[in-house]
Every structure is written in structure tokens, then in C-alpha cells.
Coordinates of N, CA and C in Angstrom, one line a residue:
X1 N -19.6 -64.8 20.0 CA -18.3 -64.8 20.7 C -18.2 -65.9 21.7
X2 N -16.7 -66.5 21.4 CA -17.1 -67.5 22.4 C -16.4 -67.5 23.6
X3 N -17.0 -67.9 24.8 CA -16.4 -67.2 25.9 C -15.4 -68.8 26.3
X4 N -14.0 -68.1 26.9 CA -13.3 -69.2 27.5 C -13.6 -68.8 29.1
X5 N -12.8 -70.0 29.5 CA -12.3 -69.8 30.7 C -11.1 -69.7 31.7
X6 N -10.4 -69.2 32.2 CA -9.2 -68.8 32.1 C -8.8 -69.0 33.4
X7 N -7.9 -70.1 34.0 CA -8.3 -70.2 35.4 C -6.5 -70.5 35.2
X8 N -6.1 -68.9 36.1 CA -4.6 -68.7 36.8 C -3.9 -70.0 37.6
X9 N -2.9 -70.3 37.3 CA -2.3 -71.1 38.3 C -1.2 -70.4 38.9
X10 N -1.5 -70.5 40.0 CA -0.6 -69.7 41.6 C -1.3 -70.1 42.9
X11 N 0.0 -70.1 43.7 CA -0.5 -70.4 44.8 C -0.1 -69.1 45.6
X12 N -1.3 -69.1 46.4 CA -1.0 -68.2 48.3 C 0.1 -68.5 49.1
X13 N 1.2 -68.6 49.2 CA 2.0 -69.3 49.7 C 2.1 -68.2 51.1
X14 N 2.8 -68.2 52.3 CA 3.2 -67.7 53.3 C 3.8 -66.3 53.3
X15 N 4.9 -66.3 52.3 CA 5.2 -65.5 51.8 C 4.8 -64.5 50.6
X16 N 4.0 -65.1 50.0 CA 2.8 -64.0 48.9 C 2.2 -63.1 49.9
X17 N 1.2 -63.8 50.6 CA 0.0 -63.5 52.1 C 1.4 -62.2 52.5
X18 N 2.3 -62.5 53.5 CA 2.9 -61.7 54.0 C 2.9 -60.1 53.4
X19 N 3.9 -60.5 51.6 CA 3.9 -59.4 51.5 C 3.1 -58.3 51.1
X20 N 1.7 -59.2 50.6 CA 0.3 -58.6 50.4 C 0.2 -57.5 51.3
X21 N 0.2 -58.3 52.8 CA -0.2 -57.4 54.1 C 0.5 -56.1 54.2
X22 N 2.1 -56.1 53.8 CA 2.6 -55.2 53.6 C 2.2 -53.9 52.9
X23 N 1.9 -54.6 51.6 CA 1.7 -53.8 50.6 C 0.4 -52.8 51.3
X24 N -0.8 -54.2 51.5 CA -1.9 -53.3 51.6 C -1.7 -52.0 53.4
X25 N -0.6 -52.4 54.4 CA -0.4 -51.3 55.7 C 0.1 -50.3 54.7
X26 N 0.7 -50.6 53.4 CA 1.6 -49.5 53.3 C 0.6 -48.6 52.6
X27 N -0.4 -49.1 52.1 CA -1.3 -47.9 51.2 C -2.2 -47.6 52.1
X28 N -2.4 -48.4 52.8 CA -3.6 -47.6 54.0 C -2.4 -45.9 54.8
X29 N -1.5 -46.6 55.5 CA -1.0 -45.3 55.8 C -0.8 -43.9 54.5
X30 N -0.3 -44.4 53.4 CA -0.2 -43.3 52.2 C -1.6 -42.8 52.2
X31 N -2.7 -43.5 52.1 CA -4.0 -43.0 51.8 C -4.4 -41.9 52.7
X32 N -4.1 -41.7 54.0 CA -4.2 -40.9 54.4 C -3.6 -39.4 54.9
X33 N -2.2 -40.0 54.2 CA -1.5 -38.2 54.2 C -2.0 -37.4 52.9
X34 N -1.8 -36.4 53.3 CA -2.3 -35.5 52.8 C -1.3 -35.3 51.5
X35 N -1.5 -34.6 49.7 CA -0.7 -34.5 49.1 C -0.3 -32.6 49.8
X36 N 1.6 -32.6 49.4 CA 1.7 -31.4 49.4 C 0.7 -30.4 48.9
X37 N 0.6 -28.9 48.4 CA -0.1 -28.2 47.8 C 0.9 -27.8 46.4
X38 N 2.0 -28.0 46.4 CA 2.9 -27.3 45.0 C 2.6 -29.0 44.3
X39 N 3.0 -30.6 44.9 CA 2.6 -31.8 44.2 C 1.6 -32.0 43.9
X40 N 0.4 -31.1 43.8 CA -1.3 -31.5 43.9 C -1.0 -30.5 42.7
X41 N -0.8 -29.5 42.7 CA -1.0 -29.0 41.4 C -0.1 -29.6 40.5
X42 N 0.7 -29.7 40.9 CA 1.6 -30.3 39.5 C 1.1 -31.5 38.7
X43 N 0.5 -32.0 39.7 CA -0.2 -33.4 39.6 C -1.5 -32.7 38.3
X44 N -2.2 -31.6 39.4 CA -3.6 -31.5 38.1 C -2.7 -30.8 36.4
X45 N -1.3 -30.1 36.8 CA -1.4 -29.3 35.5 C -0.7 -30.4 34.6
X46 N 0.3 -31.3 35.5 CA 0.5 -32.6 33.9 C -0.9 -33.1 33.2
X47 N -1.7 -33.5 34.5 CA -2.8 -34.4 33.7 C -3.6 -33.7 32.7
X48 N -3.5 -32.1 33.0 CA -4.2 -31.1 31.9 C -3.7 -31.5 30.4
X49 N -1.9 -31.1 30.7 CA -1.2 -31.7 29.4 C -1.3 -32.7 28.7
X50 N -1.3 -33.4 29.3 CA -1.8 -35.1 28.8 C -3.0 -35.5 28.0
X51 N -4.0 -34.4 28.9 CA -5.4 -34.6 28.4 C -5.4 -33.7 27.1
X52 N -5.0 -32.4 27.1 CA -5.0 -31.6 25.6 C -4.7 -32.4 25.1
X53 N -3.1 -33.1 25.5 CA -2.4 -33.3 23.9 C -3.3 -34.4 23.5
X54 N -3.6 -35.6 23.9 CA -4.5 -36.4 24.0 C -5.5 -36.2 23.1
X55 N -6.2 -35.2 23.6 CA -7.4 -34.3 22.6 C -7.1 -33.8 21.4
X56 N -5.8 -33.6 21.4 CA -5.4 -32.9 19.9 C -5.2 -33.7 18.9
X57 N -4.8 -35.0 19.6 CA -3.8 -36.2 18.4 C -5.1 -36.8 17.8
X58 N -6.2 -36.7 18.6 CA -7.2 -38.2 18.1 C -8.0 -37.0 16.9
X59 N -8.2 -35.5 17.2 CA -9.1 -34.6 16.7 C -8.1 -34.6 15.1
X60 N -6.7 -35.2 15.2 CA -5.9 -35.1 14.4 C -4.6 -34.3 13.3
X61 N -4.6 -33.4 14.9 CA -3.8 -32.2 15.0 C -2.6 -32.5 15.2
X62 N -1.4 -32.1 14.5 CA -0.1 -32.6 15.1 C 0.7 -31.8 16.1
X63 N 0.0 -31.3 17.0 CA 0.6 -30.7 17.8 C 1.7 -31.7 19.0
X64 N 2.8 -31.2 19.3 CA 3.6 -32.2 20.0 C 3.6 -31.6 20.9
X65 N 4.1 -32.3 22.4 CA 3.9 -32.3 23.1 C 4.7 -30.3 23.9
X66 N 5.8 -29.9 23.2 CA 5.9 -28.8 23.5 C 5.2 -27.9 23.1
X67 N 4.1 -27.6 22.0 CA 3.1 -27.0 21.7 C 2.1 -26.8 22.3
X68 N 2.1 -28.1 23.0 CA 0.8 -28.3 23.9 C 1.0 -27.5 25.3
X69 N 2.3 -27.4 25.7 CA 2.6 -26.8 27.1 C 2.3 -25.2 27.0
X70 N 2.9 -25.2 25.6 CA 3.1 -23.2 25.2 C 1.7 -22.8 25.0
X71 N 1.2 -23.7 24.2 CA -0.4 -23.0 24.2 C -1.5 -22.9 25.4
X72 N -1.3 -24.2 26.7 CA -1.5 -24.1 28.2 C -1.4 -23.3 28.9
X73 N 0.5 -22.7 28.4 CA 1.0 -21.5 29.1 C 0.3 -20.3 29.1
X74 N 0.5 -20.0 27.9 CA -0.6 -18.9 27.4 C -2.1 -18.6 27.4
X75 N -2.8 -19.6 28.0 CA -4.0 -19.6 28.2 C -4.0 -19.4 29.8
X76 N -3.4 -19.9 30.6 CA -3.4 -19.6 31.9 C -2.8 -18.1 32.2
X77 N -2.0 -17.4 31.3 CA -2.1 -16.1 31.3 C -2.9 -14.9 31.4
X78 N -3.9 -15.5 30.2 CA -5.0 -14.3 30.2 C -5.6 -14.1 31.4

């Protein structure tokens, strides 16, 4: 394999730098609030969905994606 090399052209200009710094105050403050508790779950129960359906397509099950919620549903039942 042959390896290249790949060298970006851009510059740092005053205004890139600036709004870098922004970017990076604004994730430092986000990084430390806390998530709600109803957005934290929702958060883990999509990525559950995601992840079955995910699991189902490659195992090569045609389950779609409303299938996948109803059979989540009903397992978190029992």
C-alpha cells in the first residue's frame, strides 16, 4: 500500500483562532452541566434502538425500525 501525503492548505488567520476560542469556552462550560434526568434517559433508550436495530439488519433480519421499538417496548415490560 502506498502511503501518500496529504498536507491541508489553510491558514490560522485572527479570525479562525477567535472563533476556535469560542467554540472551545463554549464546550468547556456545556461539559460541566449536568444532563437533565428524563434527557439522560432518552438519550440511553434511543441509542438502545439504534443499537438493536443495528444488530438486527447486519444479523439480516428485516426488522424496521418500528418493530424494533414494539419489541423494546415489550421487553422493558416484563
Amino acid at each position: 500500500m502506498k502511503a501518500t501525503n496529504f498536507a491541508p492548505r489553510f491558514e490560522y488567520t485572527n479570525e479562525l483562532v477567535r472563533h476556535l476560542g469560542v467554540i472551545e469556552g463554549s464546550r468547556a462550560v456545556i461539559e460541566v452541566l449536568p444532563l437533565p434526568p428524563d434527557t439522560a434517559l432518552r438519550l440511553r433508550h434511543d441509542a438502545r434502538q439504534r443499537s438493536t436495530r443495528n444488530s438486527t439488519q447486519i444479523e439480516g433480519n428485516p426488522l424496521d425500525e418500528i418493530s424494533v421499538r414494539k419489541a423494546i417496548a415489550a421487553g422493558d415490560r416484563q
